Amino acid sequence: MRPSLRILLALLCAIPTLSLPAQDSPYEVKERVRPPHGWIQHSKPPPDHTISLRIGLPQPNFGVLETHLYEVSDPNHSRYGQHLSKEEVEELVAPHPESLNAVNEWLASHGIQEEDISHSPARDWITLTIPIGLAEKMLDTKYHVWMNPTTGDYIVRTTSYSLPIDLHDHVDVIQPTTMFAQFKPYRSFIVKSDEKPLDINTALGTLTNPATGLVVDASCNDTITVPCLAQLYNSTGYIPSARPDNAIGITGYLGEYANTADLQQFYAEQRPDAVNSSFKFISVNGGINNQSEPGYEANLDVQFAFGLSHPIPATFYSTPGSPPFQPDVNTPTNTNEPYSDWIDFVLSQENLPLTISTSYGDDEQTVPQSYAQRVCQDLAQLGTRGISLLFSSGDNGVGDGESNPTAQSCFTNDGKNQTQFIPAFPASIVSVTAVGGTENVAPEVAVSRFYSGGGFSNYFPRPSYQDEAVSGYLKALKPGTYEGLYNASGRGYPDIAAQGDRFRIIVGGSPVSIGGTSASAPTIAGFIALLNDYRLTRSLPPLGFLNPFIYQKGYAGFTDILSGHNSGCGTTGFNVTKGWDPVTGFGTPNFGILKDLVLYA
């Protein structure tokens, strides 16, 4: 019997103790980081260059919200599925009035008035746009332009900032300051496909998955399509409704645009009954969906997530911000990383898709821990409201294993420059579901053309919902395996997996084969949207935060993957084993079994 989640074994994110502010308090360093590997100091930004600062205030009642999150997500709890409203969540994460007053007084001392700032609906975030010169004075710091020679990108950041001592307890985080992460799509191996039209009705023989007994078209070993996934994951014949209280969402960043003409061509090939249907486009912070620039990542995400879940209503979010700075322009368009803008936006919305997939991320160590904790808390709010969040686990194995498992570039940023496995973010967050990658169909194995991201967080302790599964995996490891290279007490990821290579999509009117866990996450999202449909049509609430269900009951609806590993950092990484492992999690979905499990959860 799996343990109940009613007793929490660890807090999701720590909350600081509050103290009263004092006037004319001396400054003290609030946060200091080392620039991640690959970034070099380039120049000074112009003092009149504007920057949009986001100030996160402590959420003193977050522990109460966390309790709600676990109770409404625990299939063994009497409150399972009783998700909170937007207003109820905002009440729980609202800052203490003393924190608001202290920060407002500090801002006013620098000439910034109430009309110069904006608040999140819960008032736990304050945003203001000011010149760099003023930001440097307020934070007792110096900003620089930093360059990444590998990518050619520039960002405006500092490696430390300070606040008045008595303001420290009233501020969790201020960004952009020490945040060097650049969220990138988790995709790889883009190759032109056969130009011949795909005929999904022409069988080339069949294969039988020995783990499930399911029969799959033999062509699925070479080319993954919507019908292949339906066969492999046992959803063939299920016809979902188009009810308006269910929807699936895809996030888009970095100039990745979802092309509607390509979607129609994709539907004509792989989902003919979906032809002439499309998605709702939502612009976040001025994001566009340029139809003359189809994106490989955006097209992959929308074509498969929406192709698998049709006719469930679909949404594509576009958030701008790439690259954030050009050193020869005084006023660049955006100095924030775009992920913050998306979180701000969705938390302010009353109605959201019940399933949202994100295929972007970066190394955990490029993200300050204070910021990572706030993202954890923000995403927990969405889970408490009944939203299922899926994130790709990454394509670099345990660190740098995308194409060279013998490389030795997994270095820590703590000044010791030690070799260490590098977890991915946001996949390492405990309040989301991370998705690894597989390939082949008879049987499925961990993907090998790239390596499924997986391992253990250095920021987030192992949550109670996965304690039994992860402890079992670690106990089975040979003593001393990778000692010192990973945090054995950290949150293990991924949680589950799906096919991640040789996906046939349409880009610019031509077929393309693409791989990456950025294919796996939208695939899982499509099936979660189907499961939500199944529950809603039976007057049951949506699944919401998935992990407590997966680790207590849902694991029985996933097919265990038994072969493969995830190389990186000069090692072969972790091995796939029976049960949960940090390569493929509990394995890949069997929709037919999961339908029964979610019905009686």
Coordinates of C-alpha atoms in Angstrom, one line a residue:
M1 CA 0.0 0.0 0.0
R2 CA 1.4 3.4 -0.9
P3 CA 1.5 5.9 1.9
S4 CA -1.1 8.6 2.2
L5 CA -0.1 12.2 1.4
R6 CA -2.1 13.6 4.3
I7 CA 1.1 13.9 6.3
L8 CA 3.7 15.9 4.4
L9 CA 7.2 14.7 4.7
A10 CA 8.9 17.9 3.3
L11 CA 7.9 21.4 2.5
L12 CA 7.6 22.3 -1.2
C13 CA 9.4 25.6 -0.8
A14 CA 10.8 27.4 2.2
I15 CA 9.2 30.6 3.5
P16 CA 11.3 33.2 5.3
T17 CA 10.6 34.5 8.8
L18 CA 9.2 38.1 8.8
S19 CA 10.6 41.0 10.8
L20 CA 9.6 44.6 10.9
P21 CA 11.5 47.2 8.8
A22 CA 13.6 50.0 10.1
Q23 CA 14.4 53.4 8.7
D24 CA 17.8 54.0 7.1
S25 CA 18.8 50.4 7.4
P26 CA 22.3 49.6 6.0
Y27 CA 22.6 47.6 2.8
E28 CA 23.6 43.9 2.9
V29 CA 24.0 41.5 0.0
K30 CA 20.7 39.7 -0.8
E31 CA 22.0 37.3 -3.4
R32 CA 25.3 36.5 -5.1
V33 CA 25.9 34.1 -7.9
R34 CA 28.8 33.1 -10.2
P35 CA 28.1 33.5 -13.9
P36 CA 27.3 30.2 -15.5
H37 CA 29.9 28.6 -17.7
G38 CA 29.8 30.1 -21.2
W39 CA 29.0 33.7 -20.2
I40 CA 31.6 36.4 -20.3
Q41 CA 31.4 40.0 -19.3
H42 CA 31.1 42.1 -22.4
S43 CA 30.5 45.8 -21.6
K44 CA 28.5 48.2 -19.6
P45 CA 24.8 48.9 -20.6
P46 CA 23.8 52.6 -21.2
P47 CA 22.6 54.1 -17.9
D48 CA 19.3 55.1 -19.5
H49 CA 18.7 51.6 -20.8
T50 CA 15.4 50.6 -19.2
I51 CA 14.9 47.4 -17.2
S52 CA 11.6 45.9 -15.9
L53 CA 12.3 44.7 -12.3
R54 CA 10.0 42.1 -10.8
I55 CA 10.0 42.0 -7.0
G56 CA 8.6 38.9 -5.4
L57 CA 7.2 39.4 -1.9
P58 CA 7.0 36.5 0.6
Q59 CA 3.9 34.4 0.7
P60 CA 3.4 33.7 4.5
N61 CA 0.5 31.3 4.0
F62 CA 2.1 29.3 1.2
G63 CA 2.3 26.3 3.6
V64 CA -1.5 26.3 3.8
L65 CA -1.7 26.4 0.0
E66 CA 0.8 23.5 -0.2
T67 CA -1.4 21.4 2.1
H68 CA -4.4 22.2 -0.2
L69 CA -2.3 21.1 -3.2
Y70 CA -1.5 17.7 -1.7
E71 CA -4.9 17.0 -0.4
V72 CA -6.8 17.9 -3.6
S73 CA -4.2 15.9 -5.6
D74 CA -4.1 12.8 -3.4
P75 CA -6.4 10.1 -4.7
N76 CA -6.6 8.6 -1.2
H77 CA -7.8 11.9 0.4
S78 CA -11.4 12.8 0.9
R79 CA -10.8 16.2 -0.8
Y80 CA -9.3 14.7 -4.0
G81 CA -10.4 16.8 -6.9
Q82 CA -11.8 19.7 -4.8
H83 CA -9.6 22.3 -6.5
L84 CA -9.5 25.9 -5.4
S85 CA -10.7 28.9 -7.3
K86 CA -8.4 31.6 -8.6
E87 CA -9.6 34.0 -5.8
E88 CA -9.1 31.4 -3.1
V89 CA -5.5 30.7 -4.3
E90 CA -4.8 34.5 -4.4
E91 CA -5.9 34.9 -0.9
L92 CA -3.5 32.2 0.3
V93 CA -0.5 33.6 -1.5
A94 CA -1.1 37.2 -0.7
P95 CA 1.9 38.9 1.1
H96 CA 1.7 40.3 4.6
P97 CA 0.6 44.0 4.6
E98 CA 3.9 44.8 6.4
S99 CA 5.8 43.5 3.4
L100 CA 3.8 45.7 1.0
N101 CA 4.3 48.7 3.2
A102 CA 8.0 48.1 3.6
V103 CA 8.7 47.7 -0.1
N104 CA 6.4 50.6 -1.0
E105 CA 8.3 52.9 1.4
W106 CA 11.7 51.7 0.0
L107 CA 10.4 52.4 -3.6
A108 CA 9.1 55.8 -2.5
S109 CA 12.5 56.7 -1.0
H110 CA 13.8 56.4 -4.6
G111 CA 11.1 58.5 -6.1
I112 CA 8.9 55.6 -7.3
Q113 CA 5.2 56.1 -6.5
E114 CA 2.2 53.8 -6.5
E115 CA 1.2 54.9 -10.0
D116 CA 4.7 53.8 -11.3
I117 CA 4.3 50.2 -10.4
S118 CA 1.9 47.3 -11.1
H119 CA 0.9 44.4 -8.9
S120 CA 0.0 40.8 -9.6
P121 CA -3.6 39.9 -8.7
A122 CA -2.4 38.5 -5.4
R123 CA -0.1 41.5 -4.9
D124 CA 2.8 39.1 -4.3
W125 CA 4.7 40.5 -7.3
I126 CA 5.5 44.1 -8.0
T127 CA 6.7 45.2 -11.4
L128 CA 8.3 48.5 -12.3
T129 CA 10.3 49.7 -15.3
I130 CA 13.2 52.0 -14.5
P131 CA 16.6 53.1 -16.0
I132 CA 19.6 50.8 -15.2
G133 CA 21.2 53.7 -13.4
L134 CA 18.4 53.9 -10.9
A135 CA 18.3 50.1 -10.5
E136 CA 22.0 50.1 -9.7
K137 CA 21.4 52.7 -7.0
M138 CA 18.4 50.9 -5.5
L139 CA 20.2 47.5 -5.5
D140 CA 23.7 48.8 -4.7
T141 CA 25.0 46.9 -7.7
K142 CA 26.5 47.2 -11.1
Y143 CA 24.9 45.7 -14.2
H144 CA 26.9 44.5 -17.1
V145 CA 26.2 43.2 -20.6
W146 CA 27.1 39.5 -20.7
M147 CA 27.8 37.6 -23.9
N148 CA 27.5 33.9 -24.6
P149 CA 30.0 33.3 -27.4
T150 CA 28.4 29.9 -28.3
T151 CA 24.9 31.3 -28.9
G152 CA 25.8 34.9 -29.7
D153 CA 23.3 36.1 -27.2
Y154 CA 23.6 39.1 -24.9
I155 CA 21.9 39.7 -21.6
V156 CA 22.0 42.5 -19.0
R157 CA 22.7 41.0 -15.6
T158 CA 24.6 41.4 -12.3
T159 CA 26.2 38.7 -10.2
S160 CA 25.0 40.2 -6.9
Y161 CA 22.6 42.7 -5.5
S162 CA 21.9 44.2 -2.1
L163 CA 19.0 45.5 -0.1
P164 CA 18.6 47.3 3.2
I165 CA 19.1 44.7 5.9
D166 CA 15.6 45.2 7.3
L167 CA 14.0 44.7 3.9
H168 CA 15.4 41.2 3.4
D169 CA 12.6 39.5 5.2
H170 CA 10.1 41.4 3.0
V171 CA 11.5 40.4 -0.4
D172 CA 12.0 36.9 -1.7
V173 CA 13.6 37.7 -5.0
I174 CA 14.2 40.5 -7.5
Q175 CA 14.8 39.8 -11.2
P176 CA 16.3 40.3 -13.7
T177 CA 19.4 40.5 -11.6
T178 CA 21.3 37.2 -11.2
M179 CA 19.2 35.1 -13.6
F180 CA 21.3 33.8 -16.4
A181 CA 19.0 31.0 -17.7
Q182 CA 18.0 31.1 -21.3
F183 CA 15.1 28.7 -21.8
K184 CA 15.6 26.8 -25.0
P185 CA 13.5 24.2 -26.8
Y186 CA 14.3 20.6 -26.0
R187 CA 14.5 19.3 -29.6
S188 CA 17.2 17.7 -31.6
F189 CA 17.9 15.8 -34.9
I190 CA 15.8 17.8 -37.4
V191 CA 16.0 16.1 -40.8
K192 CA 14.0 16.5 -44.0
S193 CA 11.6 13.6 -44.4
D194 CA 10.5 11.8 -47.4
E195 CA 8.5 14.2 -49.6
K196 CA 6.0 11.5 -50.5
P197 CA 2.6 12.0 -49.0
L198 CA 2.0 9.9 -45.9
D199 CA -0.8 7.3 -46.3
I200 CA -1.9 6.3 -42.8
N201 CA -4.3 3.7 -44.3
T202 CA -1.6 1.6 -46.0
A203 CA -0.2 -0.9 -43.5
L204 CA 3.3 -2.2 -43.9
G205 CA 2.9 -5.1 -41.6
T206 CA 2.5 -5.1 -37.8
L207 CA 4.6 -5.4 -34.7
T208 CA 3.4 -6.5 -31.2
N209 CA 4.6 -4.7 -28.2
P210 CA 5.7 -7.6 -25.9
A211 CA 5.0 -5.6 -22.7
T212 CA 1.4 -4.7 -23.5
G213 CA 0.3 -7.1 -26.3
L214 CA -0.8 -4.1 -28.3
V215 CA -0.4 -4.3 -32.1
V216 CA 1.3 -1.4 -33.8
D217 CA 1.9 -0.7 -37.5
A218 CA 5.5 -1.7 -38.4
S219 CA 6.1 1.7 -39.9
C220 CA 6.0 3.2 -36.4
N221 CA 9.5 2.0 -35.8
D222 CA 10.7 4.5 -38.4
T223 CA 8.2 7.2 -38.3
I224 CA 6.0 8.4 -35.4
T225 CA 2.5 9.7 -36.3
V226 CA -0.7 10.4 -34.4
P227 CA -2.1 6.9 -35.4
C228 CA 1.1 5.3 -34.2
L229 CA 0.8 6.9 -30.8
A230 CA -2.9 6.0 -30.5
Q231 CA -2.0 2.3 -31.3
L232 CA 1.1 2.2 -29.0
Y233 CA -0.6 3.9 -26.1
N234 CA -4.0 2.2 -26.5
S235 CA -6.4 5.1 -27.3
T236 CA -7.5 3.9 -30.7
G237 CA -11.3 4.2 -30.9
Y238 CA -11.7 6.7 -28.0
I239 CA -13.7 9.7 -29.2
P240 CA -13.5 12.7 -26.9
S241 CA -16.0 15.4 -26.7
A242 CA -15.5 19.1 -27.5
R243 CA -16.9 20.3 -24.2
P244 CA -15.9 23.9 -23.4
D245 CA -14.8 23.1 -19.8
N246 CA -11.9 21.1 -21.1
A247 CA -8.9 22.5 -23.1
I248 CA -5.3 21.8 -23.8
G249 CA -2.6 24.5 -24.0
I250 CA 0.9 24.7 -25.6
T251 CA 3.4 27.4 -24.6
G252 CA 5.6 29.1 -27.2
Y253 CA 8.7 31.2 -26.7
L254 CA 11.8 32.5 -28.5
G255 CA 10.1 33.4 -31.8
E256 CA 8.6 29.9 -32.2
Y257 CA 5.3 30.4 -34.2
A258 CA 2.6 27.8 -34.8
N259 CA 1.6 27.8 -38.5
T260 CA -2.0 27.1 -39.2
A261 CA -1.4 26.1 -42.9
D262 CA 1.1 23.5 -41.7
L263 CA -1.4 22.3 -39.1
Q264 CA -4.0 21.8 -41.8
Q265 CA -1.6 19.8 -43.9
F266 CA -0.6 17.7 -40.9
Y267 CA -4.2 17.0 -40.1
A268 CA -4.9 16.0 -43.7
E269 CA -2.1 13.5 -43.4
Q270 CA -2.5 12.2 -39.9
R271 CA -5.9 13.3 -38.5
P272 CA -8.3 13.9 -41.4
D273 CA -11.3 14.4 -39.2
A274 CA -9.6 17.4 -37.7
V275 CA -9.1 19.3 -41.0
N276 CA -10.5 22.9 -40.8
S277 CA -10.2 22.9 -37.0
S278 CA -7.6 25.1 -35.4
F279 CA -6.5 26.5 -32.1
K280 CA -7.1 29.7 -30.1
F281 CA -4.1 32.0 -30.2
I282 CA -3.3 34.0 -27.0
S283 CA -0.7 36.7 -27.0
V284 CA 1.2 37.2 -23.8
N285 CA 3.0 40.5 -23.3
G286 CA 2.7 41.4 -27.0
G287 CA 3.6 38.0 -28.3
I288 CA 2.8 37.3 -32.0
N289 CA 2.2 34.3 -34.2
N290 CA 4.0 35.2 -37.4
Q291 CA 2.6 32.9 -40.1
S292 CA 5.5 33.6 -42.4
E293 CA 8.0 32.1 -39.9
P294 CA 6.8 28.6 -38.9
G295 CA 8.7 27.2 -36.0
Y296 CA 10.0 23.6 -35.7
E297 CA 9.3 23.5 -32.0
A298 CA 5.9 25.3 -32.1
N299 CA 4.7 23.1 -35.0
L300 CA 5.8 19.9 -33.3
D301 CA 4.0 20.8 -30.1
V302 CA 0.7 21.9 -31.5
Q303 CA 0.5 19.3 -34.3
F304 CA 0.9 16.3 -32.0
A305 CA -0.7 17.7 -28.8
F306 CA -3.8 18.9 -30.7
G307 CA -3.7 16.0 -33.2
L308 CA -3.9 13.5 -30.3
S309 CA -6.6 15.3 -28.4
H310 CA -8.9 16.6 -31.2
P311 CA -11.7 17.9 -30.8
I312 CA -10.8 19.1 -27.3
P313 CA -10.4 22.9 -27.5
A314 CA -6.8 23.9 -28.1
T315 CA -4.8 27.0 -27.1
F316 CA -1.4 28.3 -28.2
Y317 CA 0.4 30.9 -26.1
S318 CA 3.1 33.1 -27.6
T319 CA 5.4 35.0 -25.3
P320 CA 8.1 37.2 -26.8
G321 CA 11.7 37.7 -25.7
S322 CA 14.7 36.5 -27.9
P323 CA 17.4 37.6 -27.6
P324 CA 16.8 40.1 -24.8
F325 CA 19.5 42.6 -25.6
Q326 CA 21.5 44.0 -28.5
P327 CA 24.6 46.0 -27.3
D328 CA 24.2 48.6 -30.0
V329 CA 20.6 49.5 -29.1
N330 CA 19.9 51.8 -26.1
T331 CA 16.4 50.5 -25.5
P332 CA 16.0 46.8 -26.2
T333 CA 12.5 45.3 -26.3
N334 CA 12.8 43.1 -23.2
T335 CA 15.3 42.3 -20.5
N336 CA 13.2 39.7 -18.7
E337 CA 13.4 36.0 -19.5
P338 CA 10.0 35.3 -21.1
Y339 CA 9.0 32.5 -18.8
S340 CA 8.2 34.9 -16.0
D341 CA 5.9 36.9 -18.3
W342 CA 3.9 33.7 -19.1
I343 CA 3.5 32.7 -15.5
D344 CA 2.4 36.2 -14.6
F345 CA -0.2 36.1 -17.3
V346 CA -1.7 32.7 -16.6
L347 CA -2.0 33.3 -12.9
S348 CA -4.1 36.4 -13.7
Q349 CA -6.5 34.4 -15.8
E350 CA -9.9 33.1 -14.6
N351 CA -10.2 30.3 -17.1
L352 CA -7.2 28.2 -18.3
P353 CA -6.6 25.0 -20.2
L354 CA -6.8 22.0 -17.9
T355 CA -3.6 20.6 -19.5
I356 CA -0.6 22.7 -20.4
S357 CA 2.7 21.5 -22.0
T358 CA 6.0 23.2 -22.1
S359 CA 9.0 22.0 -24.1
Y360 CA 11.6 24.6 -23.0
G361 CA 14.1 24.7 -20.2
D362 CA 17.7 25.2 -19.1
D363 CA 20.3 23.9 -16.6
E364 CA 19.0 24.2 -13.0
Q365 CA 22.2 25.9 -11.9
T366 CA 21.7 28.8 -14.3
V367 CA 18.6 29.7 -12.2
P368 CA 19.1 31.3 -8.8
Q369 CA 17.6 29.2 -6.1
S370 CA 15.4 32.0 -4.9
Y371 CA 13.9 32.4 -8.3
A372 CA 13.5 28.6 -8.7
Q373 CA 11.6 28.4 -5.4
R374 CA 9.2 31.2 -6.5
V375 CA 8.5 29.5 -9.8
C376 CA 7.8 26.3 -7.8
Q377 CA 5.3 28.2 -5.7
D378 CA 3.7 29.9 -8.7
L379 CA 3.2 26.6 -10.5
A380 CA 1.9 25.0 -7.3
Q381 CA -0.9 27.6 -7.5
L382 CA -1.9 26.3 -10.9
G383 CA -1.9 22.7 -9.6
T384 CA -4.2 23.7 -6.7
R385 CA -6.6 25.2 -9.3
G386 CA -6.8 21.9 -11.2
I387 CA -4.2 22.4 -14.0
S388 CA -1.9 19.6 -15.1
L389 CA 1.5 20.9 -16.1
L390 CA 3.8 18.8 -18.3
F391 CA 7.5 19.7 -18.9
S392 CA 10.1 18.1 -21.1
S393 CA 12.9 16.5 -19.1
G394 CA 15.7 17.6 -21.5
D395 CA 17.8 16.0 -24.2
N396 CA 21.2 16.0 -22.5
G397 CA 21.0 12.9 -20.3
V398 CA 22.5 13.6 -16.9
G399 CA 24.2 16.8 -18.1
D400 CA 25.9 17.2 -21.5
G401 CA 25.1 13.9 -23.2
E402 CA 23.3 15.1 -26.3
S403 CA 25.9 13.8 -28.7
N404 CA 29.1 13.2 -26.7
P405 CA 28.7 10.9 -23.7
T406 CA 32.5 11.2 -23.0
A407 CA 32.5 15.0 -22.7
Q408 CA 33.6 16.5 -19.4
S409 CA 31.9 19.8 -19.2
C410 CA 29.5 19.3 -16.3
F411 CA 31.0 21.8 -13.9
T412 CA 29.4 23.3 -10.9
N413 CA 29.0 27.1 -10.5
D414 CA 29.9 27.2 -6.8
G415 CA 33.5 28.2 -7.4
K416 CA 34.8 24.7 -6.8
N417 CA 34.5 23.9 -10.6
Q418 CA 33.8 20.3 -9.7
T419 CA 32.3 17.8 -12.2
Q420 CA 28.7 17.1 -11.3
F421 CA 25.6 15.9 -13.0
I422 CA 23.5 18.9 -14.1
P423 CA 19.7 18.7 -13.5
A424 CA 17.3 20.5 -15.8
F425 CA 14.8 23.3 -14.9
P426 CA 11.8 23.6 -14.7
A427 CA 11.6 19.8 -15.0
S428 CA 13.2 19.5 -11.6
I429 CA 10.4 21.4 -9.9
V430 CA 8.3 19.2 -7.5
S431 CA 5.0 20.8 -8.5
V432 CA 5.1 19.7 -12.2
T433 CA 5.2 16.5 -14.1
A434 CA 8.5 15.9 -16.0
V435 CA 8.4 13.7 -19.2
G436 CA 11.4 11.7 -20.5
G437 CA 11.8 10.1 -23.9
T438 CA 11.6 6.6 -25.5
E439 CA 12.0 5.1 -29.0
N440 CA 11.0 2.0 -30.9
V441 CA 7.7 0.1 -30.4
A442 CA 8.5 -3.6 -29.9
P443 CA 9.7 -3.1 -27.3
E444 CA 10.0 0.6 -26.3
V445 CA 13.4 1.5 -24.9
A446 CA 15.0 4.7 -23.6
V447 CA 15.8 7.0 -26.5
S448 CA 19.4 6.8 -27.7
R449 CA 19.9 9.2 -30.6
F450 CA 19.9 11.8 -27.8
Y451 CA 19.7 11.0 -24.1
S452 CA 16.5 11.5 -22.1
G453 CA 17.1 14.1 -19.4
G454 CA 16.9 12.8 -15.9
G455 CA 18.5 12.8 -12.5
F456 CA 18.1 14.6 -9.1
S457 CA 17.5 18.2 -8.3
N458 CA 20.1 20.2 -6.3
Y459 CA 17.5 22.7 -5.3
F460 CA 14.4 20.8 -4.4
P461 CA 14.3 18.0 -1.8
R462 CA 12.6 14.7 -2.6
P463 CA 8.8 15.2 -2.1
S464 CA 6.9 12.7 -0.1
Y465 CA 4.8 11.5 -3.0
Q466 CA 7.9 9.9 -4.7
D467 CA 9.8 8.9 -1.6
E468 CA 9.0 5.1 -1.9
A469 CA 9.7 4.9 -5.6
V470 CA 12.9 6.9 -5.6
S471 CA 14.3 5.3 -2.4
G472 CA 13.7 1.9 -4.0
Y473 CA 15.7 2.9 -7.1
L474 CA 18.6 4.3 -5.1
K475 CA 18.8 1.2 -2.8
A476 CA 19.1 -1.0 -5.9
L477 CA 22.1 1.0 -7.2
K478 CA 25.5 -0.5 -6.7
P479 CA 27.1 1.1 -3.6
G480 CA 29.3 4.1 -4.6
T481 CA 27.7 4.5 -8.1
Y482 CA 28.4 8.1 -9.1
E483 CA 29.1 9.1 -5.6
G484 CA 29.3 12.9 -5.3
L485 CA 28.0 13.5 -8.8
Y486 CA 24.3 13.8 -7.8
N487 CA 22.1 14.8 -4.9
A488 CA 20.6 11.5 -3.7
S489 CA 18.1 13.4 -1.5
G490 CA 16.8 15.6 -4.3
R491 CA 13.6 15.4 -6.3
G492 CA 14.0 12.7 -8.9
Y493 CA 12.8 13.2 -12.5
P494 CA 11.4 12.4 -15.0
D495 CA 8.1 11.1 -13.6
I496 CA 6.9 9.3 -16.8
A497 CA 7.9 9.1 -20.5
A498 CA 6.7 8.9 -24.1
Q499 CA 8.1 8.5 -27.6
G500 CA 10.6 11.2 -28.4
D501 CA 12.2 10.6 -31.8
R502 CA 11.3 10.4 -35.5
F503 CA 8.1 12.5 -35.2
R504 CA 6.8 13.4 -38.6
I505 CA 5.6 17.1 -38.6
I506 CA 5.0 19.7 -41.3
V507 CA 7.1 22.9 -41.4
G508 CA 6.8 25.4 -44.2
G509 CA 4.7 22.9 -46.2
S510 CA 7.3 20.1 -46.1
P511 CA 7.5 17.0 -44.0
V512 CA 10.3 17.0 -41.3
S513 CA 11.5 14.3 -38.9
I514 CA 12.2 15.7 -35.5
G515 CA 13.1 14.4 -32.1
G516 CA 13.6 15.4 -28.5
T517 CA 11.7 15.3 -25.2
S518 CA 10.0 18.3 -26.6
A519 CA 8.0 15.7 -28.5
S520 CA 7.4 13.5 -25.5
A521 CA 5.8 16.3 -23.3
P522 CA 3.1 17.4 -25.8
T523 CA 2.4 13.7 -26.5
I524 CA 1.7 13.0 -22.8
A525 CA -0.4 16.3 -22.7
G526 CA -2.6 14.9 -25.4
F527 CA -3.4 11.8 -23.4
I528 CA -3.9 13.7 -20.2
A529 CA -6.4 15.9 -22.0
L530 CA -8.2 12.7 -23.1
L531 CA -8.3 11.4 -19.5
N532 CA -9.7 14.8 -18.3
D533 CA -12.4 14.4 -21.0
Y534 CA -13.2 11.0 -19.7
R535 CA -13.6 12.2 -16.1
L536 CA -15.5 15.4 -17.0
T537 CA -18.1 13.4 -19.1
R538 CA -18.7 11.4 -16.0
S539 CA -19.2 14.5 -13.8
L540 CA -15.8 14.1 -12.1
P541 CA -13.3 16.9 -11.6
P542 CA -10.1 17.2 -13.7
L543 CA -6.9 15.5 -12.7
G544 CA -5.0 18.6 -11.8
F545 CA -1.5 18.1 -10.3
L546 CA -0.7 14.6 -11.6
N547 CA 2.3 13.4 -9.5
P548 CA 0.5 12.2 -6.3
F549 CA -1.9 10.2 -8.5
I550 CA 0.9 8.8 -10.6
Y551 CA 3.1 7.7 -7.7
Q552 CA 0.2 6.2 -5.6
K553 CA -2.1 4.6 -8.2
G554 CA -1.4 5.8 -11.7
Y555 CA 1.9 4.0 -12.1
A556 CA -0.1 0.9 -12.8
G557 CA -1.3 2.5 -16.0
F558 CA 2.2 3.0 -17.4
T559 CA 4.3 0.5 -19.2
D560 CA 7.7 0.0 -17.6
I561 CA 10.7 0.6 -19.8
L562 CA 13.4 -1.9 -19.2
S563 CA 16.3 -1.0 -21.5
G564 CA 18.5 2.1 -21.9
H565 CA 20.4 4.8 -20.1
N566 CA 21.1 8.5 -20.2
S567 CA 24.7 9.3 -20.8
G568 CA 26.5 12.5 -19.9
C569 CA 29.3 14.1 -17.9
G570 CA 31.8 11.5 -19.0
T571 CA 29.6 8.6 -17.8
T572 CA 26.8 6.4 -19.2
G573 CA 24.4 8.1 -16.8
F574 CA 21.7 6.2 -15.0
N575 CA 20.4 2.9 -16.2
V576 CA 16.7 2.1 -16.9
T577 CA 15.5 -0.5 -14.3
K578 CA 12.3 -2.2 -13.3
G579 CA 10.0 0.4 -11.7
W580 CA 10.7 4.1 -11.5
D581 CA 14.1 5.3 -12.8
P582 CA 15.6 8.7 -13.6
V583 CA 15.6 8.1 -17.3
T584 CA 12.0 7.1 -18.2
G585 CA 10.2 7.5 -14.8
F586 CA 7.4 4.9 -14.5
G587 CA 7.3 4.5 -18.3
T588 CA 4.8 5.2 -21.0
P589 CA 1.0 5.5 -20.8
N590 CA -1.6 2.8 -21.5
F591 CA -4.7 4.9 -22.0
G592 CA -7.0 1.9 -21.7
I593 CA -5.7 1.1 -18.2
L594 CA -5.5 4.7 -17.1
K595 CA -9.1 5.3 -18.0
D596 CA -10.2 2.8 -15.4
L597 CA -7.7 4.1 -12.8
V598 CA -8.8 7.7 -13.1
L599 CA -12.4 6.7 -13.0
Y600 CA -12.0 5.2 -9.5
A601 CA -9.3 7.5 -8.2

